[in-house]
PDB file of C-alpha atoms and ligand atoms in Angstrom:
ATOM      1  CA  MET X   1      69.917  85.359  95.781  1.00  0.00           C
ATOM      2  CA  SER X   2      73.498  84.333  95.129  1.00  0.00           C
ATOM      3  CA  ASN X   3      75.833  85.452  92.389  1.00  0.00           C
ATOM      4  CA  ALA X   4      77.631  83.444  89.764  1.00  0.00           C
ATOM      5  CA  ALA X   5      80.732  83.148  91.931  1.00  0.00           C
ATOM      6  CA  GLY X   6      78.662  81.272  94.485  1.00  0.00           C
ATOM      7  CA  ASP X   7      78.765  84.102  97.006  1.00  0.00           C
ATOM      8  CA  ASN X   8      75.655  83.939  99.132  1.00  0.00           C
ATOM      9  CA  ARG X   9      75.359  87.650  99.620  1.00  0.00           C
ATOM     10  CA  ASN X  10      72.447  89.534  98.124  1.00  0.00           C
ATOM     11  CA  LEU X  11      73.047  90.977  94.702  1.00  0.00           C
ATOM     12  CA  ILE X  12      72.835  94.538  93.439  1.00  0.00           C
ATOM     13  CA  THR X  13      72.639  94.793  89.677  1.00  0.00           C
ATOM     14  CA  ILE X  14      74.376  97.776  88.157  1.00  0.00           C
ATOM     15  CA  ASN X  15      72.591  98.372  84.889  1.00  0.00           C
ATOM     16  CA  LYS X  16      74.631 101.249  83.595  1.00  0.00           C
ATOM     17  CA  GLN X  17      77.607 100.405  81.430  1.00  0.00           C
ATOM     18  CA  ILE X  18      80.660 101.979  83.097  1.00  0.00           C
ATOM     19  CA  THR X  19      83.348 102.848  80.613  1.00  0.00           C
ATOM     20  CA  LEU X  20      86.065 105.421  81.046  1.00  0.00           C
ATOM     21  CA  ASP X  21      87.588 107.018  77.993  1.00  0.00           C
ATOM     22  CA  PHE X  22      91.299 106.530  77.487  1.00  0.00           C
ATOM     23  CA  ARG X  23      92.583 109.658  79.244  1.00  0.00           C
ATOM     24  CA  LEU X  24      90.196 109.287  82.181  1.00  0.00           C
ATOM     25  CA  SER X  25      91.171 105.652  82.488  1.00  0.00           C
ATOM     26  CA  GLU X  26      94.852 106.648  82.541  1.00  0.00           C
ATOM     27  CA  ALA X  27      94.173 109.280  85.239  1.00  0.00           C
ATOM     28  CA  PHE X  28      92.479 106.648  87.409  1.00  0.00           C
ATOM     29  CA  LYS X  29      95.339 104.214  86.864  1.00  0.00           C
ATOM     30  CA  THR X  30      97.683 106.910  88.166  1.00  0.00           C
ATOM     31  CA  LEU X  31      95.468 107.543  91.178  1.00  0.00           C
ATOM     32  CA  ARG X  32      95.231 103.802  91.827  1.00  0.00           C
ATOM     33  CA  THR X  33      98.993 103.409  91.597  1.00  0.00           C
ATOM     34  CA  ASN X  34      99.629 106.334  93.932  1.00  0.00           C
ATOM     35  CA  ILE X  35      97.234 104.868  96.457  1.00  0.00           C
ATOM     36  CA  ASP X  36      99.038 101.542  96.108  1.00  0.00           C
ATOM     37  CA  PHE X  37     102.281 103.333  96.984  1.00  0.00           C
ATOM     38  CA  CYS X  38     100.735 104.593 100.209  1.00  0.00           C
ATOM     39  CA  GLY X  39     101.448 101.125 101.564  1.00  0.00           C
ATOM     40  CA  ASP X  40      99.713  97.885 102.455  1.00  0.00           C
ATOM     41  CA  ASP X  41      98.212  99.321 105.600  1.00  0.00           C
ATOM     42  CA  VAL X  42      96.222 101.942 103.656  1.00  0.00           C
ATOM     43  CA  LYS X  43      93.124  99.944 102.815  1.00  0.00           C
ATOM     44  CA  ALA X  44      90.124 101.972 103.956  1.00  0.00           C
ATOM     45  CA  ILE X  45      90.030 105.311 102.162  1.00  0.00           C
ATOM     46  CA  ALA X  46      87.427 108.059 102.493  1.00  0.00           C
ATOM     47  CA  PHE X  47      86.767 110.646  99.781  1.00  0.00           C
ATOM     48  CA  THR X  48      85.613 114.132 100.628  1.00  0.00           C
ATOM     49  CA  SER X  49      85.641 117.671  99.230  1.00  0.00           C
ATOM     50  CA  CYS X  50      85.136 121.237 100.369  1.00  0.00           C
ATOM     51  CA  VAL X  51      81.801 121.944  98.674  1.00  0.00           C
ATOM     52  CA  PRO X  52      79.118 119.859  96.954  1.00  0.00           C
ATOM     53  CA  GLY X  53      79.545 118.704  93.385  1.00  0.00           C
ATOM     54  CA  GLU X  54      83.348 118.630  93.148  1.00  0.00           C
ATOM     55  CA  GLY X  55      83.267 114.988  92.062  1.00  0.00           C
ATOM     56  CA  LYS X  56      83.681 112.763  95.155  1.00  0.00           C
ATOM     57  CA  SER X  57      81.111 110.181  94.093  1.00  0.00           C
ATOM     58  CA  SER X  58      82.387 110.007  90.502  1.00  0.00           C
ATOM     59  CA  VAL X  59      86.057 109.879  91.462  1.00  0.00           C
ATOM     60  CA  SER X  60      85.613 107.356  94.272  1.00  0.00           C
ATOM     61  CA  PHE X  61      83.384 105.037  92.245  1.00  0.00           C
ATOM     62  CA  ASN X  62      85.572 105.198  89.137  1.00  0.00           C
ATOM     63  CA  LEU X  63      88.613 104.527  91.291  1.00  0.00           C
ATOM     64  CA  ALA X  64      86.880 101.434  92.687  1.00  0.00           C
ATOM     65  CA  ILE X  65      86.251 100.268  89.104  1.00  0.00           C
ATOM     66  CA  SER X  66      89.865 100.942  88.196  1.00  0.00           C
ATOM     67  CA  MET X  67      91.039  98.918  91.219  1.00  0.00           C
ATOM     68  CA  ILE X  68      88.804  96.041  90.161  1.00  0.00           C
ATOM     69  CA  GLU X  69      90.306  96.142  86.681  1.00  0.00           C
ATOM     70  CA  ALA X  70      93.663  95.648  88.394  1.00  0.00           C
ATOM     71  CA  GLY X  71      92.331  92.468  90.002  1.00  0.00           C
ATOM     72  CA  LYS X  72      91.563  93.899  93.461  1.00  0.00           C
ATOM     73  CA  ARG X  73      88.588  92.949  95.562  1.00  0.00           C
ATOM     74  CA  VAL X  74      86.901  96.210  96.474  1.00  0.00           C
ATOM     75  CA  LEU X  75      84.118  97.245  98.819  1.00  0.00           C
ATOM     76  CA  PHE X  76      82.481 100.578  98.028  1.00  0.00           C
ATOM     77  CA  ILE X  77      80.605 102.153 100.930  1.00  0.00           C
ATOM     78  CA  ASP X  78      78.144 104.935 100.213  1.00  0.00           C
ATOM     79  CA  ALA X  79      78.385 106.967 103.412  1.00  0.00           C
ATOM     80  CA  ASP X  80      76.748 110.064 101.923  1.00  0.00           C
ATOM     81  CA  MET X  81      73.561 109.280 103.761  1.00  0.00           C
ATOM     82  CA  ARG X  82      72.139 112.730 103.150  1.00  0.00           C
ATOM     83  CA  LYS X  83      72.389 112.592  99.364  1.00  0.00           C
ATOM     84  CA  SER X  84      73.208 109.220  97.885  1.00  0.00           C
ATOM     85  CA  VAL X  85      73.407 109.374  94.097  1.00  0.00           C
ATOM     86  CA  LEU X  86      74.633 105.875  93.343  1.00  0.00           C
ATOM     87  CA  ASN X  87      71.278 104.175  92.901  1.00  0.00           C
ATOM     88  CA  GLY X  88      70.038 106.634  90.326  1.00  0.00           C
ATOM     89  CA  ARG X  89      73.295 107.363  88.563  1.00  0.00           C
ATOM     90  CA  TYR X  90      74.328 103.763  87.976  1.00  0.00           C
ATOM     91  CA  GLN X  91      70.784 102.420  87.699  1.00  0.00           C
ATOM     92  CA  MET X  92      71.279 100.041  90.592  1.00  0.00           C
ATOM     93  CA  SER X  93      68.597  97.647  91.698  1.00  0.00           C
ATOM     94  CA  LYS X  94      66.878  98.552  94.985  1.00  0.00           C
ATOM     95  CA  THR X  95      68.017  97.016  98.262  1.00  0.00           C
ATOM     96  CA  THR X  96      66.423  96.550 101.630  1.00  0.00           C
ATOM     97  CA  GLY X  97      69.489  97.076 103.763  1.00  0.00           C
ATOM     98  CA  GLY X  98      72.482  99.337 103.959  1.00  0.00           C
ATOM     99  CA  LEU X  99      74.848 101.315 106.123  1.00  0.00           C
ATOM    100  CA  ALA X 100      72.105 103.033 108.120  1.00  0.00           C
ATOM    101  CA  HIS X 101      70.492  99.687 108.970  1.00  0.00           C
ATOM    102  CA  TYR X 102      73.778  98.275 110.224  1.00  0.00           C
ATOM    103  CA  LEU X 103      74.741 101.387 112.200  1.00  0.00           C
ATOM    104  CA  ALA X 104      71.343 101.582 113.840  1.00  0.00           C
ATOM    105  CA  GLY X 105      71.687  97.934 114.866  1.00  0.00           C
ATOM    106  CA  ARG X 106      68.775  96.834 112.729  1.00  0.00           C
ATOM    107  CA  LYS X 107      70.692  94.419 110.515  1.00  0.00           C
ATOM    108  CA  PRO X 108      73.934  92.460 110.892  1.00  0.00           C
ATOM    109  CA  LEU X 109      76.853  93.761 108.815  1.00  0.00           C
ATOM    110  CA  GLU X 110      76.933  90.779 106.467  1.00  0.00           C
ATOM    111  CA  GLU X 111      73.336  91.444 105.413  1.00  0.00           C
ATOM    112  CA  CYS X 112      74.236  94.986 104.406  1.00  0.00           C
ATOM    113  CA  ILE X 113      77.068  94.003 102.062  1.00  0.00           C
ATOM    114  CA  PHE X 114      75.944  93.264  98.532  1.00  0.00           C
ATOM    115  CA  THR X 115      77.688  91.549  95.665  1.00  0.00           C
ATOM    116  CA  THR X 116      77.286  93.129  92.246  1.00  0.00           C
ATOM    117  CA  ASN X 117      77.237  91.987  88.659  1.00  0.00           C
ATOM    118  CA  ILE X 118      80.737  93.501  88.375  1.00  0.00           C
ATOM    119  CA  PRO X 119      83.163  90.811  89.535  1.00  0.00           C
ATOM    120  CA  ARG X 120      85.060  91.668  92.742  1.00  0.00           C
ATOM    121  CA  LEU X 121      82.968  94.802  93.359  1.00  0.00           C
ATOM    122  CA  PHE X 122      80.938  94.796  96.575  1.00  0.00           C
ATOM    123  CA  LEU X 123      78.693  97.553  97.867  1.00  0.00           C
ATOM    124  CA  ILE X 124      77.249  98.840 101.088  1.00  0.00           C
ATOM    125  CA  PRO X 125      74.532 101.283 100.005  1.00  0.00           C
ATOM    126  CA  THR X 126      73.298 103.997 102.344  1.00  0.00           C
ATOM    127  CA  GLY X 127      70.118 102.190 103.279  1.00  0.00           C
ATOM    128  CA  ALA X 128      67.316 104.274 104.757  1.00  0.00           C
ATOM    129  CA  VAL X 129      68.059 107.971 105.190  1.00  0.00           C
ATOM    130  CA  PRO X 130      68.514 108.489 108.945  1.00  0.00           C
ATOM    131  CA  PRO X 131      67.646 111.749 110.748  1.00  0.00           C
ATOM    132  CA  ASN X 132      71.093 111.855 112.394  1.00  0.00           C
ATOM    133  CA  PRO X 133      73.843 110.710 109.985  1.00  0.00           C
ATOM    134  CA  ALA X 134      76.754 112.291 111.881  1.00  0.00           C
ATOM    135  CA  GLU X 135      75.845 110.604 115.176  1.00  0.00           C
ATOM    136  CA  LEU X 136      75.273 107.288 113.426  1.00  0.00           C
ATOM    137  CA  LEU X 137      78.660 107.420 111.674  1.00  0.00           C
ATOM    138  CA  GLY X 138      80.382 108.170 114.973  1.00  0.00           C
ATOM    139  CA  VAL X 139      79.203 105.000 116.651  1.00  0.00           C
ATOM    140  CA  LYS X 140      81.677 102.256 117.487  1.00  0.00           C
ATOM    141  CA  ARG X 141      79.888  99.935 115.094  1.00  0.00           C
ATOM    142  CA  PHE X 142      81.275 101.896 112.147  1.00  0.00           C
ATOM    143  CA  ALA X 143      84.903 101.623 113.272  1.00  0.00           C
ATOM    144  CA  HIS X 144      84.309  97.962 114.073  1.00  0.00           C
ATOM    145  CA  ALA X 145      82.901  97.346 110.582  1.00  0.00           C
ATOM    146  CA  ILE X 146      85.906  98.979 108.913  1.00  0.00           C
ATOM    147  CA  ASP X 147      88.315  96.908 111.011  1.00  0.00           C
ATOM    148  CA  THR X 148      86.483  93.678 110.259  1.00  0.00           C
ATOM    149  CA  LEU X 149      86.067  94.380 106.562  1.00  0.00           C
ATOM    150  CA  LYS X 150      89.723  95.188 105.981  1.00  0.00           C
ATOM    151  CA  ASP X 151      90.434  91.466 106.236  1.00  0.00           C
ATOM    152  CA  GLN X 152      87.875  90.656 103.557  1.00  0.00           C
ATOM    153  CA  PHE X 153      88.763  93.214 100.881  1.00  0.00           C
ATOM    154  CA  ASP X 154      91.869  94.657  99.266  1.00  0.00           C
ATOM    155  CA  TYR X 155      90.379  98.151  99.442  1.00  0.00           C
ATOM    156  CA  ILE X 156      87.403  99.839 101.051  1.00  0.00           C
ATOM    157  CA  ILE X 157      86.446 103.037  99.248  1.00  0.00           C
ATOM    158  CA  ILE X 158      84.071 105.333 101.094  1.00  0.00           C
ATOM    159  CA  ASP X 159      82.093 108.162  99.526  1.00  0.00           C
ATOM    160  CA  THR X 160      81.127 110.897 101.996  1.00  0.00           C
ATOM    161  CA  PRO X 161      79.463 114.347 101.925  1.00  0.00           C
ATOM    162  CA  PRO X 162      81.503 117.564 101.548  1.00  0.00           C
ATOM    163  CA  LEU X 163      83.344 118.592 104.701  1.00  0.00           C
ATOM    164  CA  GLY X 164      82.624 122.278 104.103  1.00  0.00           C
ATOM    165  CA  SER X 165      78.917 121.514 104.591  1.00  0.00           C
ATOM    166  CA  VAL X 166      78.675 118.796 107.246  1.00  0.00           C
ATOM    167  CA  ILE X 167      81.077 117.073 109.635  1.00  0.00           C
ATOM    168  CA  ASP X 168      80.241 113.492 108.532  1.00  0.00           C
ATOM    169  CA  SER X 169      83.321 112.981 106.383  1.00  0.00           C
ATOM    170  CA  ALA X 170      85.777 113.889 109.159  1.00  0.00           C
ATOM    171  CA  ILE X 171      84.007 111.388 111.414  1.00  0.00           C
ATOM    172  CA  VAL X 172      84.311 108.719 108.728  1.00  0.00           C
ATOM    173  CA  ALA X 173      87.860 109.644 107.697  1.00  0.00           C
ATOM    174  CA  LYS X 174      89.106 109.473 111.280  1.00  0.00           C
ATOM    175  CA  GLN X 175      88.134 105.823 111.324  1.00  0.00           C
ATOM    176  CA  CYS X 176      89.798 105.088 107.971  1.00  0.00           C
ATOM    177  CA  ASP X 177      93.448 104.655 107.018  1.00  0.00           C
ATOM    178  CA  GLY X 178      93.379 107.773 104.909  1.00  0.00           C
ATOM    179  CA  VAL X 179      91.304 110.446 103.221  1.00  0.00           C
ATOM    180  CA  VAL X 180      91.542 111.906  99.726  1.00  0.00           C
ATOM    181  CA  LEU X 181      90.298 115.419  99.076  1.00  0.00           C
ATOM    182  CA  VAL X 182      88.624 115.933  95.709  1.00  0.00           C
ATOM    183  CA  MET X 183      88.881 119.508  94.488  1.00  0.00           C
ATOM    184  CA  GLU X 184      87.195 120.944  91.454  1.00  0.00           C
ATOM    185  CA  THR X 185      89.597 123.157  89.627  1.00  0.00           C
ATOM    186  CA  LYS X 186      89.046 126.921  89.981  1.00  0.00           C
ATOM    187  CA  THR X 187      86.226 126.469  92.489  1.00  0.00           C
ATOM    188  CA  ILE X 188      87.646 126.788  95.986  1.00  0.00           C
ATOM    189  CA  GLY X 189      89.781 129.587  97.372  1.00  0.00           C
ATOM    190  CA  ARG X 190      93.008 128.722  99.136  1.00  0.00           C
ATOM    191  CA  ASN X 191      91.700 129.828 102.547  1.00  0.00           C
ATOM    192  CA  PHE X 192      88.596 127.672 102.362  1.00  0.00           C
ATOM    193  CA  ALA X 193      90.661 124.680 101.246  1.00  0.00           C
ATOM    194  CA  GLN X 194      93.073 125.333 104.093  1.00  0.00           C
ATOM    195  CA  ARG X 195      90.210 125.410 106.625  1.00  0.00           C
ATOM    196  CA  VAL X 196      88.912 122.073 105.392  1.00  0.00           C
ATOM    197  CA  ILE X 197      92.417 120.591 105.576  1.00  0.00           C
ATOM    198  CA  ASP X 198      92.832 122.017 109.089  1.00  0.00           C
ATOM    199  CA  GLN X 199      89.559 120.379 110.052  1.00  0.00           C
ATOM    200  CA  LEU X 200      90.776 117.004 108.778  1.00  0.00           C
ATOM    201  CA  ASN X 201      94.066 117.415 110.615  1.00  0.00           C
ATOM    202  CA  LYS X 202      92.253 118.425 113.799  1.00  0.00           C
ATOM    203  CA  ALA X 203      90.213 115.231 113.570  1.00  0.00           C
ATOM    204  CA  GLU X 204      93.552 113.384 113.177  1.00  0.00           C
ATOM    205  CA  CYS X 205      92.744 112.137 109.688  1.00  0.00           C
ATOM    206  CA  ASN X 206      95.554 110.904 107.491  1.00  0.00           C
ATOM    207  CA  ILE X 207      95.334 113.065 104.347  1.00  0.00           C
ATOM    208  CA  LEU X 208      96.710 110.983 101.483  1.00  0.00           C
ATOM    209  CA  GLY X 209      96.458 113.630  98.813  1.00  0.00           C
ATOM    210  CA  VAL X 210      94.298 115.765  96.580  1.00  0.00           C
ATOM    211  CA  VAL X 211      92.549 114.871  93.349  1.00  0.00           C
ATOM    212  CA  LEU X 212      92.251 117.951  91.192  1.00  0.00           C
ATOM    213  CA  ASN X 213      89.073 117.247  89.267  1.00  0.00           C
ATOM    214  CA  LYS X 214      87.365 118.753  86.233  1.00  0.00           C
ATOM    215  CA  VAL X 215      90.605 119.981  84.772  1.00  0.00           C
ATOM    216  CA  GLU X 216      89.882 121.190  81.283  1.00  0.00           C
ATOM    217  CA  ILE X 217      92.069 119.510  78.676  1.00  0.00           C
ATOM    218  CA  GLY X 218      91.177 120.067  75.048  1.00  0.00           C
ATOM    219  CA  GLY X 219      87.613 121.060  75.901  1.00  0.00           C
ATOM    220  CA  LYS X 220      86.979 118.060  78.180  1.00  0.00           C
ATOM    221  CA  TYR X 221      87.229 117.605  81.926  1.00  0.00           C
ATOM    222  CA  TYR X 222      89.703 115.254  83.518  1.00  0.00           C
ATOM    223  CA  GLY X 223      90.970 114.429  86.973  1.00  0.00           C
ATOM    224  CA  LYS X 224      94.520 114.680  88.217  1.00  0.00           C
ATOM    225  CA  TYR X 225      95.981 113.265  91.390  1.00  0.00           C
ATOM    226  CA  TYR X 226      98.471 114.899  93.690  1.00  0.00           C
ATOM    227  CA  GLY X 227      99.606 112.547  96.414  1.00  0.00           C
ATOM    228  CA  LYS X 228     102.016 112.787  99.276  1.00  0.00           C
ATOM    229  CA  TYR X 229     104.758 111.529  96.990  1.00  0.00           C
ATOM    230  CA  TYR X 230     104.315 114.486  94.670  1.00  0.00           C
ATOM    231  CA  GLY X 231     103.664 116.770  97.580  1.00  0.00           C
ATOM    232  CA  LYS X 232     105.784 119.720  96.521  1.00  0.00           C
ATOM    233  CA  TYR X 233     102.962 121.960  95.455  1.00  0.00           C
ATOM    234  CA  TYR X 234     100.327 120.675  97.852  1.00  0.00           C
ATOM    235  CA  GLY X 235     102.719 119.350 100.465  1.00  0.00           C
ATOM    236  CA  SER X 236     102.783 122.458 102.597  1.00  0.00           C
ATOM    237  CA  TYR X 237      99.157 121.828 103.540  1.00  0.00           C
ATOM    238  CA  TYR X 238      99.828 118.527 105.181  1.00  0.00           C
ATOM    239  CA  GLY X 239     102.414 119.181 107.845  1.00  0.00           C
ATOM    240  CA  LYS X 240     102.909 115.432 108.279  1.00  0.00           C
TER     241      LYS X 240
HETATM  242  N1  LIG K   1      86.097 114.814  85.849  1.00  0.00           N
HETATM  243  C1  LIG K   1      84.830 115.147  85.551  1.00  0.00           C
HETATM  244  N2  LIG K   1      84.520 115.603  84.324  1.00  0.00           N
HETATM  245  C2  LIG K   1      83.256 115.958  84.014  1.00  0.00           C
HETATM  246  N3  LIG K   1      82.209 115.926  84.855  1.00  0.00           N
HETATM  247  C3  LIG K   1      82.445 115.476  86.088  1.00  0.00           C
HETATM  248  C4  LIG K   1      83.773 115.064  86.520  1.00  0.00           C
HETATM  249  N4  LIG K   1      83.695 114.670  87.811  1.00  0.00           N
HETATM  250  C5  LIG K   1      82.397 114.820  88.174  1.00  0.00           C
HETATM  251  N5  LIG K   1      81.656 115.312  87.151  1.00  0.00           N
HETATM  252  C6  LIG K   1      80.213 115.641  87.171  1.00  0.00           C
HETATM  253  O1  LIG K   1      80.013 116.624  88.180  1.00  0.00           O
HETATM  254  C7  LIG K   1      78.780 116.379  88.847  1.00  0.00           C
HETATM  255  C8  LIG K   1      79.053 116.219  90.337  1.00  0.00           C
HETATM  256  O2  LIG K   1      79.824 115.039  90.499  1.00  0.00           O
HETATM  257  P1  LIG K   1      79.653 114.101  91.769  1.00  0.00           P
HETATM  258  O3  LIG K   1      78.227 113.770  92.032  1.00  0.00           O
HETATM  259  O4  LIG K   1      80.611 112.997  91.598  1.00  0.00           O
HETATM  260  O5  LIG K   1      80.160 115.119  92.874  1.00  0.00           O
HETATM  261  P2  LIG K   1      80.069 114.987  94.445  1.00  0.00           P
HETATM  262  O6  LIG K   1      81.253 115.700  94.978  1.00  0.00           O
HETATM  263  O7  LIG K   1      79.890 113.576  94.840  1.00  0.00           O
HETATM  264  O8  LIG K   1      78.738 115.808  94.724  1.00  0.00           O
HETATM  265  P3  LIG K   1      77.930 115.872  96.125  1.00  0.00           P
HETATM  266  O9  LIG K   1      78.710 116.761  97.026  1.00  0.00           O
HETATM  267  O10 LIG K   1      76.624 116.471  95.708  1.00  0.00           O
HETATM  268  O11 LIG K   1      77.823 114.469  96.643  1.00  0.00           O
HETATM  269  C9  LIG K   1      78.159 115.154  88.224  1.00  0.00           C
HETATM  270  O12 LIG K   1      77.228 115.565  87.263  1.00  0.00           O
HETATM  271  C10 LIG K   1      79.335 114.459  87.556  1.00  0.00           C
HETATM  272  O13 LIG K   1      78.948 113.710  86.442  1.00  0.00           O
HETATM  273 MG1  LIG K   2      78.448 112.666  96.033  1.00  0.00          MG
END
């Protein structure tokens, strides 16, 4: 199947209408702009958190949408092979290939990249759930894919599992240009957050900043981004 733009890649149809309300849309524009300011060489960005449910998948996917709205060509990689939510949440059509297939050497990379019905948005879904995600993500094929794909896309956004639970995200982030930590407000103690940040530093990951998510404003939740450039409050964590 090919899409309207004549791209020969297989197509994933996203059936859910994705609309951000005004304030959320503004928050993502700010996040997008701050990531832009990280420089041209920051193209592959992993998203992680300390514990499950802080909002990595929502923040990373909405950021990808926001980047597309700004005219960027974006590849979203679902590297949360233990608990992918994308298919169900965005009512995506089923695929027969994905990250696990490529990493296990069962399919060439190009066959695991899908176009979507959203212009300029491309996806690598998880594929089959492997028994050993951490080992798979650590293989050279992953780093090779990121390097190759950076030439084809303006940004590569990678959703990963929480680092407080499994090591996968540090393995992924190490092979990316940067990692963003999503933190749900009033959920994580300072010491736990510090341990997760230490872990990322130990793995030599480039921490770009923190998204403070689920901030209650007027009875609704919103996200807020604290990057290196606004690093006063969070800056002492980074040591870079
Ligand atoms: N800013 C927000 N405001 C309101 N709800 C939110 C916000 N961000 C995320 N959520 C909700 O919180 C829940 C968890 O979000 P999400 O799945 O994105 O988290 P996650 O960190 O990817 O979780 P997991 O660790 O299980 O992969 C979802 O129901 C999502 O809709
Ligand atoms: Mg998730």
